[in-house]
PDB file of C-alpha atoms in Angstrom:
ATOM      1  CA  MET Y   1      55.159   3.975  43.103  1.00  0.00           C
ATOM      2  CA  LYS Y   2      58.457   4.768  41.426  1.00  0.00           C
ATOM      3  CA  GLY Y   3      57.362   2.781  38.361  1.00  0.00           C
ATOM      4  CA  ILE Y   4      54.103   4.720  38.195  1.00  0.00           C
ATOM      5  CA  SER Y   5      55.938   8.037  38.485  1.00  0.00           C
ATOM      6  CA  ILE Y   6      58.257   7.082  35.610  1.00  0.00           C
ATOM      7  CA  LYS Y   7      55.232   6.026  33.535  1.00  0.00           C
ATOM      8  CA  ILE Y   8      53.479   9.346  34.201  1.00  0.00           C
ATOM      9  CA  ALA Y   9      56.643  11.283  33.386  1.00  0.00           C
ATOM     10  CA  ARG Y  10      57.018   9.480  30.059  1.00  0.00           C
ATOM     11  CA  LEU Y  11      53.373  10.083  29.232  1.00  0.00           C
ATOM     12  CA  ALA Y  12      53.766  13.737  30.170  1.00  0.00           C
ATOM     13  CA  VAL Y  13      56.631  14.120  27.708  1.00  0.00           C
ATOM     14  CA  LEU Y  14      54.571  12.510  24.938  1.00  0.00           C
ATOM     15  CA  LEU Y  15      51.488  14.589  25.683  1.00  0.00           C
ATOM     16  CA  VAL Y  16      53.376  17.859  26.016  1.00  0.00           C
ATOM     17  CA  CYS Y  17      55.099  17.193  22.696  1.00  0.00           C
ATOM     18  CA  GLY Y  18      51.746  16.381  21.150  1.00  0.00           C
ATOM     19  CA  ALA Y  19      50.179  19.505  22.618  1.00  0.00           C
ATOM     20  CA  ILE Y  20      53.008  21.655  21.257  1.00  0.00           C
ATOM     21  CA  THR Y  21      52.546  20.090  17.822  1.00  0.00           C
ATOM     22  CA  LEU Y  22      48.781  20.594  17.895  1.00  0.00           C
ATOM     23  CA  ALA Y  23      49.141  24.137  19.165  1.00  0.00           C
ATOM     24  CA  GLY Y  24      51.502  24.883  16.301  1.00  0.00           C
ATOM     25  CA  CYS Y  25      49.049  23.427  13.820  1.00  0.00           C
ATOM     26  CA  GLY Y  26      46.203  25.422  15.346  1.00  0.00           C
ATOM     27  CA  LYS Y  27      48.038  28.722  14.915  1.00  0.00           C
ATOM     28  CA  LYS Y  28      49.024  28.128  11.310  1.00  0.00           C
ATOM     29  CA  THR Y  29      45.481  28.409  10.003  1.00  0.00           C
ATOM     30  CA  ASP Y  30      46.640  29.168   6.447  1.00  0.00           C
ATOM     31  CA  GLN Y  31      48.510  25.888   5.982  1.00  0.00           C
ATOM     32  CA  PRO Y  32      47.286  23.470   3.273  1.00  0.00           C
ATOM     33  CA  ALA Y  33      45.938  20.959   5.823  1.00  0.00           C
ATOM     34  CA  ALA Y  34      43.387  23.539   6.973  1.00  0.00           C
ATOM     35  CA  SER Y  35      42.652  25.494   3.813  1.00  0.00           C
ATOM     36  CA  LYS Y  36      39.633  27.772   3.603  1.00  0.00           C
ATOM     37  CA  GLY Y  37      37.673  25.059   1.860  1.00  0.00           C
ATOM     38  CA  GLN Y  38      38.202  22.674   4.789  1.00  0.00           C
ATOM     39  CA  VAL Y  39      37.665  25.061   7.688  1.00  0.00           C
ATOM     40  CA  VAL Y  40      34.136  25.051   9.097  1.00  0.00           C
ATOM     41  CA  ALA Y  41      34.726  27.043  12.298  1.00  0.00           C
ATOM     42  CA  ARG Y  42      37.348  28.849  14.365  1.00  0.00           C
ATOM     43  CA  VAL Y  43      37.444  28.915  18.149  1.00  0.00           C
ATOM     44  CA  GLY Y  44      40.051  31.492  19.024  1.00  0.00           C
ATOM     45  CA  GLU Y  45      43.205  30.099  17.428  1.00  0.00           C
ATOM     46  CA  GLU Y  46      41.716  26.608  17.137  1.00  0.00           C
ATOM     47  CA  VAL Y  47      40.510  25.496  13.705  1.00  0.00           C
ATOM     48  CA  VAL Y  48      37.634  23.047  13.164  1.00  0.00           C
ATOM     49  CA  THR Y  49      37.872  21.284   9.806  1.00  0.00           C
ATOM     50  CA  THR Y  50      35.508  19.191   7.733  1.00  0.00           C
ATOM     51  CA  GLN Y  51      37.566  16.178   8.781  1.00  0.00           C
ATOM     52  CA  ASP Y  52      36.880  16.987  12.457  1.00  0.00           C
ATOM     53  CA  LEU Y  53      33.171  17.274  11.698  1.00  0.00           C
ATOM     54  CA  GLU Y  54      33.077  14.023   9.727  1.00  0.00           C
ATOM     55  CA  ASN Y  55      34.771  12.264  12.630  1.00  0.00           C
ATOM     56  CA  GLU Y  56      32.101  13.617  14.984  1.00  0.00           C
ATOM     57  CA  PHE Y  57      29.407  12.240  12.681  1.00  0.00           C
ATOM     58  CA  ARG Y  58      31.158   8.864  12.859  1.00  0.00           C
ATOM     59  CA  TRP Y  59      31.258   8.911  16.662  1.00  0.00           C
ATOM     60  CA  ALA Y  60      27.604   9.966  16.835  1.00  0.00           C
ATOM     61  CA  ASN Y  61      26.578   7.249  14.336  1.00  0.00           C
ATOM     62  CA  VAL Y  62      24.957   9.826  12.059  1.00  0.00           C
ATOM     63  CA  PRO Y  63      24.133   8.148   8.709  1.00  0.00           C
ATOM     64  CA  PRO Y  64      25.463   9.849   5.536  1.00  0.00           C
ATOM     65  CA  ASP Y  65      21.979  10.892   4.386  1.00  0.00           C
ATOM     66  CA  LYS Y  66      21.500  12.870   7.632  1.00  0.00           C
ATOM     67  CA  GLN Y  67      24.863  14.655   7.675  1.00  0.00           C
ATOM     68  CA  LYS Y  68      23.636  17.586   5.581  1.00  0.00           C
ATOM     69  CA  GLU Y  69      20.484  18.257   7.586  1.00  0.00           C
ATOM     70  CA  PRO Y  70      20.781  21.711   9.238  1.00  0.00           C
ATOM     71  CA  GLU Y  71      19.484  20.554  12.646  1.00  0.00           C
ATOM     72  CA  VAL Y  72      21.930  17.651  12.783  1.00  0.00           C
ATOM     73  CA  VAL Y  73      24.885  19.785  11.662  1.00  0.00           C
ATOM     74  CA  LYS Y  74      23.964  22.512  14.164  1.00  0.00           C
ATOM     75  CA  ARG Y  75      23.861  20.060  17.061  1.00  0.00           C
ATOM     76  CA  VAL Y  76      27.020  18.105  16.211  1.00  0.00           C
ATOM     77  CA  LEU Y  77      29.126  21.114  15.204  1.00  0.00           C
ATOM     78  CA  GLY Y  78      27.921  23.080  18.234  1.00  0.00           C
ATOM     79  CA  GLU Y  79      29.034  20.301  20.590  1.00  0.00           C
ATOM     80  CA  LEU Y  80      32.394  20.080  18.794  1.00  0.00           C
ATOM     81  CA  VAL Y  81      32.990  23.830  19.152  1.00  0.00           C
ATOM     82  CA  VAL Y  82      32.217  23.689  22.884  1.00  0.00           C
ATOM     83  CA  ARG Y  83      34.686  20.845  23.326  1.00  0.00           C
ATOM     84  CA  LYS Y  84      37.392  22.736  21.436  1.00  0.00           C
ATOM     85  CA  TYR Y  85      36.772  25.779  23.646  1.00  0.00           C
ATOM     86  CA  LEU Y  86      36.957  23.766  26.862  1.00  0.00           C
ATOM     87  CA  LEU Y  87      40.124  22.060  25.606  1.00  0.00           C
ATOM     88  CA  ARG Y  88      41.771  25.476  25.266  1.00  0.00           C
ATOM     89  CA  GLN Y  89      40.674  26.417  28.788  1.00  0.00           C
ATOM     90  CA  ALA Y  90      41.998  23.138  30.209  1.00  0.00           C
ATOM     91  CA  MET Y  91      45.342  23.511  28.424  1.00  0.00           C
ATOM     92  CA  ALA Y  92      45.658  27.116  29.615  1.00  0.00           C
ATOM     93  CA  ALA Y  93      45.065  25.881  33.176  1.00  0.00           C
ATOM     94  CA  LYS Y  94      47.796  23.231  32.607  1.00  0.00           C
ATOM     95  CA  LEU Y  95      45.393  20.446  33.584  1.00  0.00           C
ATOM     96  CA  ASP Y  96      47.170  18.167  31.118  1.00  0.00           C
ATOM     97  CA  ARG Y  97      50.142  18.095  33.500  1.00  0.00           C
ATOM     98  CA  GLU Y  98      48.261  16.825  36.568  1.00  0.00           C
ATOM     99  CA  PRO Y  99      49.147  13.182  37.450  1.00  0.00           C
ATOM    100  CA  SER Y 100      45.511  12.003  37.714  1.00  0.00           C
ATOM    101  CA  VAL Y 101      44.611  13.613  34.381  1.00  0.00           C
ATOM    102  CA  LEU Y 102      47.666  12.069  32.743  1.00  0.00           C
ATOM    103  CA  LEU Y 103      46.618   8.640  33.979  1.00  0.00           C
ATOM    104  CA  ASP Y 104      43.090   9.192  32.642  1.00  0.00           C
ATOM    105  CA  LEU Y 105      44.519  10.200  29.258  1.00  0.00           C
ATOM    106  CA  LEU Y 106      46.676   7.085  29.196  1.00  0.00           C
ATOM    107  CA  ARG Y 107      43.665   4.937  30.068  1.00  0.00           C
ATOM    108  CA  SER Y 108      41.578   6.506  27.283  1.00  0.00           C
ATOM    109  CA  ARG Y 109      44.384   5.878  24.797  1.00  0.00           C
ATOM    110  CA  GLU Y 110      44.588   2.222  25.838  1.00  0.00           C
ATOM    111  CA  GLN Y 111      40.820   1.773  25.562  1.00  0.00           C
ATOM    112  CA  ILE Y 112      40.667   3.310  22.080  1.00  0.00           C
ATOM    113  CA  LEU Y 113      43.534   1.145  20.825  1.00  0.00           C
ATOM    114  CA  GLU Y 114      42.007  -1.942  22.475  1.00  0.00           C
ATOM    115  CA  ASN Y 115      38.680  -1.355  20.730  1.00  0.00           C
ATOM    116  CA  ALA Y 116      40.363  -0.571  17.403  1.00  0.00           C
ATOM    117  CA  TYR Y 117      42.320  -3.835  17.551  1.00  0.00           C
ATOM    118  CA  LEU Y 118      39.230  -5.915  18.389  1.00  0.00           C
ATOM    119  CA  GLN Y 119      37.167  -4.263  15.657  1.00  0.00           C
ATOM    120  CA  ARG Y 120      39.858  -4.704  13.009  1.00  0.00           C
ATOM    121  CA  THR Y 121      40.540  -8.331  13.969  1.00  0.00           C
ATOM    122  CA  ALA Y 122      36.814  -9.127  13.880  1.00  0.00           C
ATOM    123  CA  ALA Y 123      36.395  -7.332  10.529  1.00  0.00           C
ATOM    124  CA  ALA Y 124      39.134  -9.494   9.016  1.00  0.00           C
ATOM    125  CA  LYS Y 125      36.838 -12.481   9.587  1.00  0.00           C
ATOM    126  CA  ALA Y 126      33.805 -11.012   7.823  1.00  0.00           C
ATOM    127  CA  PRO Y 127      31.066 -13.616   7.205  1.00  0.00           C
ATOM    128  CA  GLY Y 128      30.108 -14.726   3.701  1.00  0.00           C
ATOM    129  CA  LYS Y 129      26.586 -14.924   2.287  1.00  0.00           C
ATOM    130  CA  ALA Y 130      26.166 -18.561   3.354  1.00  0.00           C
ATOM    131  CA  ASP Y 131      27.158 -17.636   6.933  1.00  0.00           C
ATOM    132  CA  ILE Y 132      24.683 -14.752   6.978  1.00  0.00           C
ATOM    133  CA  ASP Y 133      21.849 -16.911   5.602  1.00  0.00           C
ATOM    134  CA  ARG Y 134      22.589 -19.559   8.231  1.00  0.00           C
ATOM    135  CA  TYR Y 135      22.575 -16.972  11.033  1.00  0.00           C
ATOM    136  CA  ILE Y 136      19.220 -15.580   9.875  1.00  0.00           C
ATOM    137  CA  ALA Y 137      17.712 -19.072   9.694  1.00  0.00           C
ATOM    138  CA  ASN Y 138      19.001 -19.949  13.185  1.00  0.00           C
ATOM    139  CA  ASN Y 139      17.560 -16.783  14.780  1.00  0.00           C
ATOM    140  CA  PRO Y 140      13.932 -16.546  13.602  1.00  0.00           C
ATOM    141  CA  ALA Y 141      12.873 -14.276  16.497  1.00  0.00           C
ATOM    142  CA  LYS Y 142      15.200 -11.588  15.121  1.00  0.00           C
ATOM    143  CA  PHE Y 143      14.175 -11.969  11.478  1.00  0.00           C
ATOM    144  CA  ALA Y 144      11.334 -13.885   9.767  1.00  0.00           C
ATOM    145  CA  GLY Y 145       9.566 -14.603  13.067  1.00  0.00           C
ATOM    146  CA  ARG Y 146      10.189 -11.188  14.631  1.00  0.00           C
ATOM    147  CA  LYS Y 147       7.269  -9.829  16.673  1.00  0.00           C
ATOM    148  CA  LEU Y 148       6.400  -6.548  18.350  1.00  0.00           C
ATOM    149  CA  LEU Y 149       4.994  -7.179  21.814  1.00  0.00           C
ATOM    150  CA  SER Y 150       2.671  -4.619  23.395  1.00  0.00           C
ATOM    151  CA  VAL Y 151       3.136  -4.653  27.160  1.00  0.00           C
ATOM    152  CA  GLU Y 152       1.830  -2.869  30.219  1.00  0.00           C
ATOM    153  CA  GLN Y 153       4.646  -2.118  32.616  1.00  0.00           C
ATOM    154  CA  ILE Y 154       5.473  -0.670  36.004  1.00  0.00           C
ATOM    155  CA  ALA Y 155       8.949   0.828  36.281  1.00  0.00           C
ATOM    156  CA  PHE Y 156      10.733   1.954  39.453  1.00  0.00           C
ATOM    157  CA  PRO Y 157      14.306   2.869  40.459  1.00  0.00           C
ATOM    158  CA  LEU Y 158      16.375   0.024  41.864  1.00  0.00           C
ATOM    159  CA  GLY Y 159      18.257   0.353  45.140  1.00  0.00           C
ATOM    160  CA  PRO Y 160      19.512  -1.710  48.092  1.00  0.00           C
ATOM    161  CA  THR Y 161      16.164  -1.512  49.886  1.00  0.00           C
ATOM    162  CA  VAL Y 162      14.160  -2.350  46.763  1.00  0.00           C
ATOM    163  CA  GLN Y 163      15.858  -5.697  46.087  1.00  0.00           C
ATOM    164  CA  SER Y 164      13.935  -7.413  48.885  1.00  0.00           C
ATOM    165  CA  PHE Y 165      10.672  -6.109  47.359  1.00  0.00           C
ATOM    166  CA  VAL Y 166      11.585  -7.609  43.997  1.00  0.00           C
ATOM    167  CA  GLU Y 167      12.358 -10.996  45.564  1.00  0.00           C
ATOM    168  CA  ALA Y 168       9.134 -10.992  47.552  1.00  0.00           C
ATOM    169  CA  ASN Y 169       6.989 -10.211  44.505  1.00  0.00           C
ATOM    170  CA  LYS Y 170       8.675 -12.157  41.705  1.00  0.00           C
ATOM    171  CA  ASN Y 171       5.670 -14.521  41.590  1.00  0.00           C
ATOM    172  CA  ALA Y 172       3.021 -11.790  41.603  1.00  0.00           C
ATOM    173  CA  LYS Y 173      -0.045 -12.557  39.491  1.00  0.00           C
ATOM    174  CA  SER Y 174      -1.124  -9.046  38.515  1.00  0.00           C
ATOM    175  CA  LEU Y 175       0.238  -5.561  37.949  1.00  0.00           C
ATOM    176  CA  ASP Y 176      -2.483  -4.176  40.193  1.00  0.00           C
ATOM    177  CA  GLU Y 177      -1.004  -6.189  43.056  1.00  0.00           C
ATOM    178  CA  ILE Y 178       2.490  -4.835  42.275  1.00  0.00           C
ATOM    179  CA  ASP Y 179       1.136  -1.287  41.999  1.00  0.00           C
ATOM    180  CA  GLU Y 180      -0.583  -1.467  45.381  1.00  0.00           C
ATOM    181  CA  LYS Y 181       2.466  -2.898  47.157  1.00  0.00           C
ATOM    182  CA  LEU Y 182       4.843  -0.322  45.639  1.00  0.00           C
ATOM    183  CA  THR Y 183       2.502   2.445  46.776  1.00  0.00           C
ATOM    184  CA  ALA Y 184       2.233   0.968  50.275  1.00  0.00           C
ATOM    185  CA  ALA Y 185       6.030   0.692  50.497  1.00  0.00           C
ATOM    186  CA  GLY Y 186       6.475   4.302  49.409  1.00  0.00           C
ATOM    187  CA  ILE Y 187       8.506   3.331  46.332  1.00  0.00           C
ATOM    188  CA  PRO Y 188       8.122   5.837  43.456  1.00  0.00           C
ATOM    189  CA  HIS Y 189       6.992   4.171  40.245  1.00  0.00           C
ATOM    190  CA  GLY Y 190       5.245   4.735  36.930  1.00  0.00           C
ATOM    191  CA  ARG Y 191       2.744   2.618  35.028  1.00  0.00           C
ATOM    192  CA  GLN Y 192       2.344   2.812  31.258  1.00  0.00           C
ATOM    193  CA  MET Y 193       2.043   0.934  27.986  1.00  0.00           C
ATOM    194  CA  ALA Y 194       5.202   0.102  26.018  1.00  0.00           C
ATOM    195  CA  ALA Y 195       6.517  -2.140  23.245  1.00  0.00           C
ATOM    196  CA  LEU Y 196       9.191  -4.847  23.098  1.00  0.00           C
ATOM    197  CA  ASN Y 197      10.904  -6.151  19.989  1.00  0.00           C
ATOM    198  CA  SER Y 198      11.404  -9.927  20.105  1.00  0.00           C
ATOM    199  CA  GLY Y 199      14.703  -9.476  18.258  1.00  0.00           C
ATOM    200  CA  ASP Y 200      16.122  -7.447  21.154  1.00  0.00           C
ATOM    201  CA  LEU Y 201      15.340 -10.062  23.810  1.00  0.00           C
ATOM    202  CA  PRO Y 202      17.659 -12.900  24.899  1.00  0.00           C
ATOM    203  CA  PRO Y 203      16.410 -16.151  23.310  1.00  0.00           C
ATOM    204  CA  GLU Y 204      15.864 -17.853  26.680  1.00  0.00           C
ATOM    205  CA  PHE Y 205      13.797 -14.970  28.041  1.00  0.00           C
ATOM    206  CA  TYR Y 206      11.754 -14.678  24.849  1.00  0.00           C
ATOM    207  CA  GLY Y 207      11.070 -18.423  25.121  1.00  0.00           C
ATOM    208  CA  LEU Y 208       9.604 -17.858  28.587  1.00  0.00           C
ATOM    209  CA  ILE Y 209       7.385 -15.095  27.242  1.00  0.00           C
ATOM    210  CA  GLN Y 210       6.193 -17.299  24.377  1.00  0.00           C
ATOM    211  CA  ALA Y 211       5.277 -20.009  26.864  1.00  0.00           C
ATOM    212  CA  LYS Y 212       3.413 -17.520  29.065  1.00  0.00           C
ATOM    213  CA  LYS Y 213       0.076 -17.999  30.686  1.00  0.00           C
ATOM    214  CA  ALA Y 214      -2.602 -15.328  30.532  1.00  0.00           C
ATOM    215  CA  ASP Y 215      -1.858 -14.037  34.056  1.00  0.00           C
ATOM    216  CA  ASP Y 216       1.973 -14.206  33.935  1.00  0.00           C
ATOM    217  CA  VAL Y 217       3.895 -11.144  35.141  1.00  0.00           C
ATOM    218  CA  PHE Y 218       7.583 -10.807  34.231  1.00  0.00           C
ATOM    219  CA  PHE Y 219      10.405  -8.836  35.823  1.00  0.00           C
ATOM    220  CA  VAL Y 220      13.497  -7.421  34.107  1.00  0.00           C
ATOM    221  CA  ARG Y 221      16.273  -4.988  34.966  1.00  0.00           C
ATOM    222  CA  SER Y 222      16.633  -2.045  32.616  1.00  0.00           C
ATOM    223  CA  GLY Y 223      19.628   0.122  33.461  1.00  0.00           C
ATOM    224  CA  GLN Y 224      19.022   1.645  36.897  1.00  0.00           C
ATOM    225  CA  ASN Y 225      15.371   0.604  36.908  1.00  0.00           C
ATOM    226  CA  GLY Y 226      13.375  -2.497  37.644  1.00  0.00           C
ATOM    227  CA  VAL Y 227      10.368  -3.286  35.428  1.00  0.00           C
ATOM    228  CA  PHE Y 228       7.395  -5.571  36.062  1.00  0.00           C
ATOM    229  CA  PHE Y 229       5.422  -6.111  32.866  1.00  0.00           C
ATOM    230  CA  LYS Y 230       2.604  -8.131  31.370  1.00  0.00           C
ATOM    231  CA  VAL Y 231       2.200  -8.952  27.671  1.00  0.00           C
ATOM    232  CA  LYS Y 232      -1.081  -7.612  26.278  1.00  0.00           C
ATOM    233  CA  GLY Y 233      -0.678  -8.541  22.627  1.00  0.00           C
ATOM    234  CA  GLU Y 234       1.726  -9.203  19.794  1.00  0.00           C
ATOM    235  CA  GLU Y 235       2.076  -8.270  16.129  1.00  0.00           C
ATOM    236  CA  ALA Y 236       4.187  -9.958  13.456  1.00  0.00           C
ATOM    237  CA  ARG Y 237       7.015  -7.698  12.231  1.00  0.00           C
ATOM    238  CA  PRO Y 238       9.201  -9.885   9.987  1.00  0.00           C
ATOM    239  CA  LEU Y 239      12.581  -8.553   8.858  1.00  0.00           C
ATOM    240  CA  GLU Y 240      13.665  -9.882   5.486  1.00  0.00           C
ATOM    241  CA  GLY Y 241      15.800  -9.180   2.439  1.00  0.00           C
ATOM    242  CA  GLU Y 242      18.696  -6.719   2.555  1.00  0.00           C
ATOM    243  CA  ALA Y 243      17.521  -5.215   5.852  1.00  0.00           C
ATOM    244  CA  ALA Y 244      17.795  -8.645   7.479  1.00  0.00           C
ATOM    245  CA  ALA Y 245      21.233  -9.232   5.943  1.00  0.00           C
ATOM    246  CA  ASN Y 246      22.497  -5.861   7.228  1.00  0.00           C
ATOM    247  CA  LEU Y 247      21.263  -6.542  10.754  1.00  0.00           C
ATOM    248  CA  ALA Y 248      22.761 -10.037  10.654  1.00  0.00           C
ATOM    249  CA  ARG Y 249      26.153  -8.571   9.715  1.00  0.00           C
ATOM    250  CA  GLN Y 250      25.994  -6.148  12.643  1.00  0.00           C
ATOM    251  CA  LEU Y 251      25.027  -8.850  15.137  1.00  0.00           C
ATOM    252  CA  MET Y 252      27.631 -11.278  13.800  1.00  0.00           C
ATOM    253  CA  ARG Y 253      30.257  -8.521  13.991  1.00  0.00           C
ATOM    254  CA  ALA Y 254      29.351  -7.938  17.654  1.00  0.00           C
ATOM    255  CA  ASP Y 255      29.608 -11.675  18.339  1.00  0.00           C
ATOM    256  CA  ALA Y 256      32.990 -11.768  16.597  1.00  0.00           C
ATOM    257  CA  VAL Y 257      34.261  -8.898  18.764  1.00  0.00           C
ATOM    258  CA  LYS Y 258      33.127 -10.773  21.895  1.00  0.00           C
ATOM    259  CA  ALA Y 259      34.905 -13.901  20.666  1.00  0.00           C
ATOM    260  CA  GLU Y 260      38.122 -11.952  20.023  1.00  0.00           C
ATOM    261  CA  LEU Y 261      37.889 -10.418  23.484  1.00  0.00           C
ATOM    262  CA  GLY Y 262      37.509 -13.897  24.966  1.00  0.00           C
ATOM    263  CA  ILE Y 263      40.639 -15.090  23.142  1.00  0.00           C
ATOM    264  CA  ALA Y 264      42.534 -11.988  24.257  1.00  0.00           C
ATOM    265  CA  THR Y 265      41.423 -12.492  27.868  1.00  0.00           C
ATOM    266  CA  TYR Y 266      42.661 -16.090  27.861  1.00  0.00           C
ATOM    267  CA  SER Y 267      45.992 -15.135  26.244  1.00  0.00           C
ATOM    268  CA  ALA Y 268      46.502 -12.177  28.589  1.00  0.00           C
ATOM    269  CA  ASN Y 269      45.945 -14.364  31.653  1.00  0.00           C
ATOM    270  CA  LEU Y 270      48.482 -16.887  30.349  1.00  0.00           C
ATOM    271  CA  GLU Y 271      51.067 -14.164  29.799  1.00  0.00           C
ATOM    272  CA  ALA Y 272      50.444 -12.113  32.950  1.00  0.00           C
ATOM    273  CA  LYS Y 273      52.687 -12.570  35.980  1.00  0.00           C
ATOM    274  CA  TYR Y 274      51.245 -10.971  39.101  1.00  0.00           C
ATOM    275  CA  GLU Y 275      53.468  -9.722  41.892  1.00  0.00           C
ATOM    276  CA  GLY Y 276      53.229  -9.746  45.703  1.00  0.00           C
ATOM    277  CA  GLU Y 277      49.785 -10.066  47.278  1.00  0.00           C
ATOM    278  CA  TYR Y 278      48.164  -9.769  43.833  1.00  0.00           C
ATOM    279  CA  ALA Y 279      49.617 -13.145  42.838  1.00  0.00           C
ATOM    280  CA  LYS Y 280      47.423 -14.730  45.518  1.00  0.00           C
ATOM    281  CA  ILE Y 281      44.364 -12.626  44.715  1.00  0.00           C
ATOM    282  CA  MET Y 282      44.542 -13.291  40.970  1.00  0.00           C
ATOM    283  CA  GLN Y 283      45.164 -17.020  41.069  1.00  0.00           C
ATOM    284  CA  PRO Y 284      42.518 -19.195  39.306  1.00  0.00           C
ATOM    285  CA  GLY Y 285      39.415 -19.973  41.346  1.00  0.00           C
ATOM    286  CA  ASP Y 286      38.251 -17.868  44.265  1.00  0.00           C
ATOM    287  CA  GLY Y 287      41.740 -16.623  45.130  1.00  0.00           C
ATOM    288  CA  LYS Y 288      41.847 -18.539  48.444  1.00  0.00           C
ATOM    289  CA  GLN Y 289      44.510 -21.050  49.321  1.00  0.00           C
ATOM    290  CA  ASN Y 290      43.866 -24.125  51.425  1.00  0.00           C
TER     291      ASN Y 290
END
């Protein structure tokens, strides 16, 4: 506990210093860094600059061609102004000095730096054209052989009591049967038509769908919901040319980040030395000693 207290105290000093610096910057609205040409809004003594707004566009994944559209600017800038306002209220209430808040701030800082390191390391290993062409050729369901599947589905919220229903009906032969049993069990659900992109499905699962029989019903988890569905038809939607190359780069970048995380996980476990009861819990295997 003493170590944690020291850690919080050190973080508090850093954050207080940072807050003082930011507060000073916010009050000096005439300084070159926030000239009239760069200021887009003022919230009390806080200044919102074009750089702040551009960063919000980056976080919201707003493409450059959409960043001048009035509706997009109104939404993003409005949310930014609200956050700046609430920041002032939180600082005035001295919430930044509470131990639990300080720990949350430290955790957020670690997560941002972790992600930045993984992204930069993965970007340093950017694939060449031959790598991209090979990836596209090895994943036809995402590119040249991509299909749009029209499906009829029944969705319902998952919960502890629903799991047994899923297990009991995983071999159901029709959606009507599923519909009737959900109604009888008093489980709320909705039935509708939807579409699935073959490129978004795991290869193994898409293989099962391709090998389907006419009466096959499939089950998947989607967030907090369970979905039974049946494929009604399919339409070829090939992705080729520069669009395919761009998607391939994104997917390969995601794979590279996962690979870097795997390397980091292995290295971290080699370097870590656990103390006390945690040494037993964190040992390789199931954590139990014979």
